[in-house]
PDB file of C-alpha atoms in Angstrom:
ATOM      1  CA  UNK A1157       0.000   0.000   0.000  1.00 82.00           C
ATOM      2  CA  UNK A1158       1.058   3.175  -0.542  1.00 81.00           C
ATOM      3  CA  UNK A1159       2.699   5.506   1.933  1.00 88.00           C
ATOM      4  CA  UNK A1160       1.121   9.205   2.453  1.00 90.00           C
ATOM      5  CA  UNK A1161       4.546  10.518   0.959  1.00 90.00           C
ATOM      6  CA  UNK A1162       4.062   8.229  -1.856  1.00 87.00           C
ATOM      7  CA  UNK A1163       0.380   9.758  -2.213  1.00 85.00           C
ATOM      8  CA  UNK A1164       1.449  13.153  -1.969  1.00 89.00           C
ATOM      9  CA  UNK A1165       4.177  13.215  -4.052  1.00 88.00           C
ATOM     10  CA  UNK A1166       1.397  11.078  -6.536  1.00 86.00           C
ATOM     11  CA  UNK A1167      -0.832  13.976  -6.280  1.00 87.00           C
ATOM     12  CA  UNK A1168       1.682  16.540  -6.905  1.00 89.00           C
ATOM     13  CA  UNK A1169       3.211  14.794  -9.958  1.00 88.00           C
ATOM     14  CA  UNK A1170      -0.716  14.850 -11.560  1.00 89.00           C
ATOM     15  CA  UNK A1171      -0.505  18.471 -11.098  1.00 91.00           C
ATOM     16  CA  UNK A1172      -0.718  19.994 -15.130  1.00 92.00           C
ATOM     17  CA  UNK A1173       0.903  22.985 -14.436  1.00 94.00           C
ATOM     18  CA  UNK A1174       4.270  21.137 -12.159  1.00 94.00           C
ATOM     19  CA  UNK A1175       4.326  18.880 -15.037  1.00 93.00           C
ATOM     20  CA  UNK A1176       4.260  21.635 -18.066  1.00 95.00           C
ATOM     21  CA  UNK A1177       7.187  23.455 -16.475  1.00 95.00           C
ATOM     22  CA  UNK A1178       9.289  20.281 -15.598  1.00 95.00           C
ATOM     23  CA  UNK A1179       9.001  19.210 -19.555  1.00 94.00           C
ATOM     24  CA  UNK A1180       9.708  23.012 -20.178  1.00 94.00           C
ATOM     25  CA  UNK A1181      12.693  23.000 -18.115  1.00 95.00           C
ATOM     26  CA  UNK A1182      14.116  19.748 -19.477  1.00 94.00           C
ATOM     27  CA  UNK A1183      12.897  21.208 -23.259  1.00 93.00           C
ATOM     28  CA  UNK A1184      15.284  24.155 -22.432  1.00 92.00           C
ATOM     29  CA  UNK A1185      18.068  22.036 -21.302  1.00 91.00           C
ATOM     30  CA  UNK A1186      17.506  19.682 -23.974  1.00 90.00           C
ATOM     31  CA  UNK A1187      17.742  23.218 -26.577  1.00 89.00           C
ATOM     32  CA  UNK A1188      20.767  24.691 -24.878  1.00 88.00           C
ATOM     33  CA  UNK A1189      22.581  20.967 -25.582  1.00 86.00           C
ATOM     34  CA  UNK A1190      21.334  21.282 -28.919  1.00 86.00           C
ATOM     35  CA  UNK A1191      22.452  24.744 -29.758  1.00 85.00           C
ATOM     36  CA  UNK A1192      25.704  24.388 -28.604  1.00 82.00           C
ATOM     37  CA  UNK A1193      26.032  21.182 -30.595  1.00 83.00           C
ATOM     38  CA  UNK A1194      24.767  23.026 -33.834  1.00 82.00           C
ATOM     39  CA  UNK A1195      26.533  26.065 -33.220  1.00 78.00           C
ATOM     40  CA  UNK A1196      29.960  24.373 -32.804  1.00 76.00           C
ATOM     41  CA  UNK A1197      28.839  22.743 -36.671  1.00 78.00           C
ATOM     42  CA  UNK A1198      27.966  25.274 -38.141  1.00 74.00           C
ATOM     43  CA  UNK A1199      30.915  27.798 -37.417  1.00 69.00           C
ATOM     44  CA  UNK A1200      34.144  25.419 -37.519  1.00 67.00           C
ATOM     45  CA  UNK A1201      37.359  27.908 -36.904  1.00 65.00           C
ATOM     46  CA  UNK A1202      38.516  29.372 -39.338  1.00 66.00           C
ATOM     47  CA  UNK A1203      41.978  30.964 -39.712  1.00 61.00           C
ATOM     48  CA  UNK A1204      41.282  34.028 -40.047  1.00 64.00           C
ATOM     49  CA  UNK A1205      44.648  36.097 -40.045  1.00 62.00           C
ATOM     50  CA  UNK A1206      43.100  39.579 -38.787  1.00 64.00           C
ATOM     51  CA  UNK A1207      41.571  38.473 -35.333  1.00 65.00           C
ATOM     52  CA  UNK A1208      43.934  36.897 -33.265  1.00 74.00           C
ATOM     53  CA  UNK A1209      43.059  33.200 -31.468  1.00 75.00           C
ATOM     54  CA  UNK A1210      41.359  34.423 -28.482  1.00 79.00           C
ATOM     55  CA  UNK A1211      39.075  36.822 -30.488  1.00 80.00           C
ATOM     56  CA  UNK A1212      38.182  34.381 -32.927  1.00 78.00           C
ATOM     57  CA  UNK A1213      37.156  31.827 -29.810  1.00 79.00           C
ATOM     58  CA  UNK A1214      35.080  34.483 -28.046  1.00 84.00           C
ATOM     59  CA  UNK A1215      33.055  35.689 -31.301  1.00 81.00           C
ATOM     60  CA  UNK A1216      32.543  31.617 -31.731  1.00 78.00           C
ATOM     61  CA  UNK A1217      31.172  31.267 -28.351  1.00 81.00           C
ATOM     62  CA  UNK A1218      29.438  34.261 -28.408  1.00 83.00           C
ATOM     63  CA  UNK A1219      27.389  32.704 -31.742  1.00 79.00           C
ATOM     64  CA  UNK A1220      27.364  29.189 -30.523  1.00 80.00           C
ATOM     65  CA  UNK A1221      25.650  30.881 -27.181  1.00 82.00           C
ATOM     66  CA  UNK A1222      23.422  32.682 -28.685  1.00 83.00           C
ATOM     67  CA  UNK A1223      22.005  29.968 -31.116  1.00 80.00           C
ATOM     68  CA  UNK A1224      22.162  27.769 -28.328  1.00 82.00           C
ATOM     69  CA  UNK A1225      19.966  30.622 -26.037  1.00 85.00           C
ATOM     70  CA  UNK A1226      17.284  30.569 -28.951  1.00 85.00           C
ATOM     71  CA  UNK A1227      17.335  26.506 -29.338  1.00 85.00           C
ATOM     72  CA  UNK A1228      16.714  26.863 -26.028  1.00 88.00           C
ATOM     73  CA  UNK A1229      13.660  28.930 -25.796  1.00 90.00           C
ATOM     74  CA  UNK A1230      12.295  27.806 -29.020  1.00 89.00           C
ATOM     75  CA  UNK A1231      12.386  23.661 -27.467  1.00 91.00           C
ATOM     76  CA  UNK A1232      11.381  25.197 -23.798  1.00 93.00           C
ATOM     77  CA  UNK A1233       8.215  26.081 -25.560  1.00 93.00           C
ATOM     78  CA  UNK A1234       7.864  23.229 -26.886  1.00 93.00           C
ATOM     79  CA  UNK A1235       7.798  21.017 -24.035  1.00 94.00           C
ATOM     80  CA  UNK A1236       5.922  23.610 -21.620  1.00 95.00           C
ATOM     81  CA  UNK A1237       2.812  23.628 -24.613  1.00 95.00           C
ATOM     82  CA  UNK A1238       2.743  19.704 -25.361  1.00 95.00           C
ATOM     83  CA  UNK A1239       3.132  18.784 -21.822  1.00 95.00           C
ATOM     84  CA  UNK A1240       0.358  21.042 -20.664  1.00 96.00           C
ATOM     85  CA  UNK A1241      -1.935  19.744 -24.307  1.00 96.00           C
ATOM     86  CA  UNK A1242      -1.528  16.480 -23.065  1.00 95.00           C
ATOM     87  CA  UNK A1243      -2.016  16.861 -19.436  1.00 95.00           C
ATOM     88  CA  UNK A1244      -5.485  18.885 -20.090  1.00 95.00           C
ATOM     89  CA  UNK A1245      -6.833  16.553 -22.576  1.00 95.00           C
ATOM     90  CA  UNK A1246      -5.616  13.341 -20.265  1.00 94.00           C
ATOM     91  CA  UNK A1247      -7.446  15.155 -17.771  1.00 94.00           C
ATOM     92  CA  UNK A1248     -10.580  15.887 -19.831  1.00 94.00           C
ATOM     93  CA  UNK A1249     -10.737  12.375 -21.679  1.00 94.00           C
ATOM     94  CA  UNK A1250     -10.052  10.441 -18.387  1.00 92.00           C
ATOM     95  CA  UNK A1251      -8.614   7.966 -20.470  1.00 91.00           C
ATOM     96  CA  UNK A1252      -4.810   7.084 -21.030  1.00 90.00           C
ATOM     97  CA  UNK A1253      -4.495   6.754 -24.785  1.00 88.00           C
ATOM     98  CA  UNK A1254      -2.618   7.713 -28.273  1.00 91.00           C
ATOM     99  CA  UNK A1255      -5.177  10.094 -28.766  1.00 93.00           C
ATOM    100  CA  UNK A1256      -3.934  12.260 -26.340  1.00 94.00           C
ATOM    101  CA  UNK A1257      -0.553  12.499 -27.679  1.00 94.00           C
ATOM    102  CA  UNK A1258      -1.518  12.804 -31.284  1.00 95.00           C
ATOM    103  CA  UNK A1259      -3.990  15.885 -30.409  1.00 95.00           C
ATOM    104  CA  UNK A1260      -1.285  17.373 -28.234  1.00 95.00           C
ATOM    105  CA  UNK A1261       1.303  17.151 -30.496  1.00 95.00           C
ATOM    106  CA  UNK A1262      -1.295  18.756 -33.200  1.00 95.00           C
ATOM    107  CA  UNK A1263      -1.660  21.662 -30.560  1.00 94.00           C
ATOM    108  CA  UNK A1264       2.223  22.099 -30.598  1.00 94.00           C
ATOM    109  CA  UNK A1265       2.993  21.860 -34.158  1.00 94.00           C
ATOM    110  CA  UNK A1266       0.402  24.164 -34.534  1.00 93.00           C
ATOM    111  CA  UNK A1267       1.249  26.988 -32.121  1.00 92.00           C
ATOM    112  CA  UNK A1268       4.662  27.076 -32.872  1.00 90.00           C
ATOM    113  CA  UNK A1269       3.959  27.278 -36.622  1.00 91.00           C
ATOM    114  CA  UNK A1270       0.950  29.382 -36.578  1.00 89.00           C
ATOM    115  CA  UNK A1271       3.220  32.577 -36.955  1.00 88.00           C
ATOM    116  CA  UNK A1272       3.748  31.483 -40.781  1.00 88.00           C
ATOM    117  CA  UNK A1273      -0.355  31.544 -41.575  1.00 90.00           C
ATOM    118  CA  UNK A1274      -2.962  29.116 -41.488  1.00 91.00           C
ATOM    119  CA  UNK A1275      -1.909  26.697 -43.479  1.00 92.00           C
ATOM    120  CA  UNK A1276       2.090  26.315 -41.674  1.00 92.00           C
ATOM    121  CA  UNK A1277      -0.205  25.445 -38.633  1.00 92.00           C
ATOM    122  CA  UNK A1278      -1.846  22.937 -40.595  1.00 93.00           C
ATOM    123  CA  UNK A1279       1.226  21.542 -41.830  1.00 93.00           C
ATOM    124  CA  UNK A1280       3.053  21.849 -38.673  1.00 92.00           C
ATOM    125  CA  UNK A1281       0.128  20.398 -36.783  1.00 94.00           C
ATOM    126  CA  UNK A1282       0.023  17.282 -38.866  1.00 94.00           C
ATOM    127  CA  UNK A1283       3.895  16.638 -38.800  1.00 94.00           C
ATOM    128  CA  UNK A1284       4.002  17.272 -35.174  1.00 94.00           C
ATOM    129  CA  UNK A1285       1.162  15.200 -34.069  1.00 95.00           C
ATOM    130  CA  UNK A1286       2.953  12.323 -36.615  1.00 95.00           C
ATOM    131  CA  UNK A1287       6.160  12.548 -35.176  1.00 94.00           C
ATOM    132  CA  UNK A1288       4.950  12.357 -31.292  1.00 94.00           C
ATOM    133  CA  UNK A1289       2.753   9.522 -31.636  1.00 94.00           C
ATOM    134  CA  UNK A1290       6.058   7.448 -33.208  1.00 94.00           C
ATOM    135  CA  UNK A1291       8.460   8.505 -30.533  1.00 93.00           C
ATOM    136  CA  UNK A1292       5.196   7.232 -28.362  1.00 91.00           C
ATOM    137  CA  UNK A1293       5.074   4.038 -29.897  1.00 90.00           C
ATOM    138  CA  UNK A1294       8.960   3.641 -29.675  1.00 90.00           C
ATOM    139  CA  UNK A1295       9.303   4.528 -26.156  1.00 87.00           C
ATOM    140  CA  UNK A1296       6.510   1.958 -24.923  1.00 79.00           C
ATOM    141  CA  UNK A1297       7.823  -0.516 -27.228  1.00 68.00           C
ATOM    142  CA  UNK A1298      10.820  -0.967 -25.308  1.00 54.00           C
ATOM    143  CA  UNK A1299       9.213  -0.109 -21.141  1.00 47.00           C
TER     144      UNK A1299
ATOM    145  CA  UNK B1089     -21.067  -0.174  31.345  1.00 51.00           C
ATOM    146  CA  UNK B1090     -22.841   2.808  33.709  1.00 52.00           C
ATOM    147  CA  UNK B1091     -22.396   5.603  32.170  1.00 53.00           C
ATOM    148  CA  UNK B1092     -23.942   5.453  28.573  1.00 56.00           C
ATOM    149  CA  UNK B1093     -23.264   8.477  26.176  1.00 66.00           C
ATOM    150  CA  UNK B1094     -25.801   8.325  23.940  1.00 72.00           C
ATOM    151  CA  UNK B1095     -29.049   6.989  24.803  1.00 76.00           C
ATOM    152  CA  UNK B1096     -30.795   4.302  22.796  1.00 75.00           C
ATOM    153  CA  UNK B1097     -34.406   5.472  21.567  1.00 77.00           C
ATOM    154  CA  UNK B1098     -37.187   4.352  23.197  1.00 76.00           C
ATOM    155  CA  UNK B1099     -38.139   0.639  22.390  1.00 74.00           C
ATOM    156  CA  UNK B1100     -35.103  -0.608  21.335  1.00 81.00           C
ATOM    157  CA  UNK B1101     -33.203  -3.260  23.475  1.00 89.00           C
ATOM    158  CA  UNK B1102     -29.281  -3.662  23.042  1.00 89.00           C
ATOM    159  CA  UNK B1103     -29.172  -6.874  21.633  1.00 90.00           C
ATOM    160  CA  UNK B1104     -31.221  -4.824  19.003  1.00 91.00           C
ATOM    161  CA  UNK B1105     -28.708  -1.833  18.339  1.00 91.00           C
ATOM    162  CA  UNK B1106     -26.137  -4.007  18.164  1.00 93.00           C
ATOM    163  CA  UNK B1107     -28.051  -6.022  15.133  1.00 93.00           C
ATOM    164  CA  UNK B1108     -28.911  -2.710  13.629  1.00 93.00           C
ATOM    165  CA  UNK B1109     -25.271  -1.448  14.055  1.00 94.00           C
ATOM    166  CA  UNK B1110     -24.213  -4.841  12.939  1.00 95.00           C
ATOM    167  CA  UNK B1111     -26.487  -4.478   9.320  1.00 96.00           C
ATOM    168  CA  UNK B1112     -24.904  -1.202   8.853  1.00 95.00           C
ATOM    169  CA  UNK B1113     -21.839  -2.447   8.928  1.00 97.00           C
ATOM    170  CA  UNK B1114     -21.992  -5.244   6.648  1.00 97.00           C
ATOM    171  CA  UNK B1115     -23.939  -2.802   4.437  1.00 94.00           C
ATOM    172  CA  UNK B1116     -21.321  -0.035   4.517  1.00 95.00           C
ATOM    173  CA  UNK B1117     -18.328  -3.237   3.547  1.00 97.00           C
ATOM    174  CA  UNK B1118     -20.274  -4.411   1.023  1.00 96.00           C
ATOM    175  CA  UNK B1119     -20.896  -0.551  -0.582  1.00 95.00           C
ATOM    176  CA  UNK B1120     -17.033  -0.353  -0.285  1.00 96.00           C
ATOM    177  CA  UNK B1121     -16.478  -3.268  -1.701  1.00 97.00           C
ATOM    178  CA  UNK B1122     -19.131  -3.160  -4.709  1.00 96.00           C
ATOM    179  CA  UNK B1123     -17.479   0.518  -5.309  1.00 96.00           C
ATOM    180  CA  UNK B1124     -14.049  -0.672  -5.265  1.00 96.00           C
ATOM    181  CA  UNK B1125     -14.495  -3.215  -7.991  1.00 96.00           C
ATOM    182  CA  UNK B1126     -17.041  -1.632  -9.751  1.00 96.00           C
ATOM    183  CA  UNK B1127     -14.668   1.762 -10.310  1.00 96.00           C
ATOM    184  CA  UNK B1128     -11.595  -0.600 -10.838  1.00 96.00           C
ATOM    185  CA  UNK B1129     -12.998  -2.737 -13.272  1.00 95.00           C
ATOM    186  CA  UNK B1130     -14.303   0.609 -15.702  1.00 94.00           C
ATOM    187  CA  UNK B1131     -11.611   2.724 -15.560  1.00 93.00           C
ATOM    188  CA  UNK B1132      -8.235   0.870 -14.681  1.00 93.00           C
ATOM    189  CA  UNK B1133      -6.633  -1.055 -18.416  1.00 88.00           C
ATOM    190  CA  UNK B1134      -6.708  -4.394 -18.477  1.00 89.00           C
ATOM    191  CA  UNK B1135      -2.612  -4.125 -19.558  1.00 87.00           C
ATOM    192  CA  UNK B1136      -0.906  -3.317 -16.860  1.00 87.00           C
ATOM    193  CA  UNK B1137       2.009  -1.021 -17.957  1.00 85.00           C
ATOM    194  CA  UNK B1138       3.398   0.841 -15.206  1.00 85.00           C
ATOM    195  CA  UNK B1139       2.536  -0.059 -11.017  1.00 85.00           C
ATOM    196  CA  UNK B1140       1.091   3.781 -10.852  1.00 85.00           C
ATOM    197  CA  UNK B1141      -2.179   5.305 -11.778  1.00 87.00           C
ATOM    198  CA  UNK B1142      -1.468   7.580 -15.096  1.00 88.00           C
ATOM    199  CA  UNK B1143      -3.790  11.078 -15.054  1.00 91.00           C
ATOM    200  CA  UNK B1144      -6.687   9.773 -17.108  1.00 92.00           C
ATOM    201  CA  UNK B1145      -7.340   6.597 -14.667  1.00 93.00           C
ATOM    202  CA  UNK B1146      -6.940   8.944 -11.852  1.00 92.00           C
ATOM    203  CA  UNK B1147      -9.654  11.419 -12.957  1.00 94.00           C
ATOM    204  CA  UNK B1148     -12.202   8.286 -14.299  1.00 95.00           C
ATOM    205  CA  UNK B1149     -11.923   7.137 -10.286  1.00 95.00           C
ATOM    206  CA  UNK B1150     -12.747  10.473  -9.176  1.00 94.00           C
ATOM    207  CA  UNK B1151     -15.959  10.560 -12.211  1.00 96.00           C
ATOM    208  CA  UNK B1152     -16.610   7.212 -11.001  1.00 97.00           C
ATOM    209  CA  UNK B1153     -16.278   7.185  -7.442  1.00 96.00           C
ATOM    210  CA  UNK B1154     -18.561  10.562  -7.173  1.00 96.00           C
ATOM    211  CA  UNK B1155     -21.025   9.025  -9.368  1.00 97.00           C
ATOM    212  CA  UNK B1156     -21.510   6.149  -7.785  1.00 97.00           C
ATOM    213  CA  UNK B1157     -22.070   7.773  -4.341  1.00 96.00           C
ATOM    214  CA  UNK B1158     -24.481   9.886  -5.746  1.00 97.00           C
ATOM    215  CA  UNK B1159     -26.299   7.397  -7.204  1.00 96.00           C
ATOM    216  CA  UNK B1160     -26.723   5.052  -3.754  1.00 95.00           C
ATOM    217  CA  UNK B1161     -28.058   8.131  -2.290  1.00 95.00           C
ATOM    218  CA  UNK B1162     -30.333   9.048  -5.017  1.00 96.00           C
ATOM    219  CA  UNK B1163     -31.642   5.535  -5.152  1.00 95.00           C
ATOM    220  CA  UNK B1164     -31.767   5.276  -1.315  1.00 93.00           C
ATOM    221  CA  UNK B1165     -33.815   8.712  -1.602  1.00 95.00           C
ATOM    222  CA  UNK B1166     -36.315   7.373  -4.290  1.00 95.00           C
ATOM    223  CA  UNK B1167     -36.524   4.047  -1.961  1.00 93.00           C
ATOM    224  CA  UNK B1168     -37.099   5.822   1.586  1.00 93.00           C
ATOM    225  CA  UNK B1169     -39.775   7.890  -0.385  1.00 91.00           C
ATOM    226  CA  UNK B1170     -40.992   5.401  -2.294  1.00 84.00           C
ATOM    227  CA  UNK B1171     -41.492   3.029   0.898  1.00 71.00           C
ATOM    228  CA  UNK B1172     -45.212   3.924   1.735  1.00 61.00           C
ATOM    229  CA  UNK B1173     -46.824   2.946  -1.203  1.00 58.00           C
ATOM    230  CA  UNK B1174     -45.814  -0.445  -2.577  1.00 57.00           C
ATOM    231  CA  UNK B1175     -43.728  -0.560  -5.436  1.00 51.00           C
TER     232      UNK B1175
END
């Protein structure tokens, strides 16, 4: 049987907005990891004979921390709005389904696309909600 | 026992409050236990995935739980009201 701890800490987990800021957190970590990966891609050092070593490596980090800053943000959001989806429609449904992660993803895609016009959110909805109901299927494929 | 806290109303014996107290009881297990199953059996998956109850299982035990108990008393209400003329 469960402790009271156990319930509590139950009861706080269920909680959609704890849970839509945890994934946002980890989103964020997950974009600064990202950026800094990209950014050290896309700018590989080049010799350039006018700035000396040290210049060179700051103005590198200073893009790779940047990019990394708005890889950051952009996947924060991302994990803060399909968290939160999800959680609400779980909620709603009161079932535990694919549904939920299809429509949430569909939420995502389209709120992070729907600066681009209607039919980006469309698009963005449909490729989202795709892509999240695979990494579903993989991830309980293999728990 | 002297002192007696609450009194028993008039024409009942002990041996009688003690069967009344005695129905209740059995009635209030058996409500538990019909609610228990009843709730478990609708909302919980049959596939047990994970030991711990995910959201949407969580809320359908609240739905159910809620609706159950306001059904008993509903139906008790209908029965207690519906008692003097026979059904």
């Amino acid at each position: 049987m469960p402790t009271v701890e156990e319930m509590r800490a139950q009861e706080v987990w269920n909680n959609c907005a704890i849970r839509s800021a945890f994934s946002g957190v980890v989103g964020g970590g997950l974009g600064i990891f990202m950026g800094f990966l990209l950014g050290a891609l896309d700018n590989p050092l080049m010799h350039d004979p006018d700035m000396s070593a040290k210049k060179q490596f700051i103005f590198t980090a200073k893009q790779m921390g940047s990019r990394s800053w708005s890889n950051c943000k952009t996947f924060a959001l991302m994990g803060l709005v399909f968290s939160a989806a999800e959680c609400v429609i779980e909620k709603a449904r009161a079932k535990h389904d694919v549904t939920n992660t299809a429509v949430a993803g569909c939420v995502t895609g389209g709120a992070m696309s729907a600066r681009a016009g209607p039919q980006a959110a469309c698009y963005g909805c449909a490729g989202f909600a795709a892509f999240s109901v695979l990494i579903e299927k993989f991830i309980d494929r293999h728990s | 026992m002297a002192a007696n806290n609450s009194p028993l109303p008039d024409g009942v014996t002990k041996e009688q409050a003690f069967g009344m107290a005695e129905t209740e009881m059995e009635y209030r297990v058996e409500l538990f236990n019909r609610l228990s199953q009843t709730c478990f059996s609708k909302c919980v998956d049959k596939r047990y995935k994970e030991s711990e109850l995910n959201m949407g299982e969580n809320s359908c035990i609240d739905r159910c739980v809620s609706k159950y108990w306001l059904v008993n008393g509903l139906v008790g209400q209908m029965l207690s009201a519906g008692g003097q003329r026979p059904m």
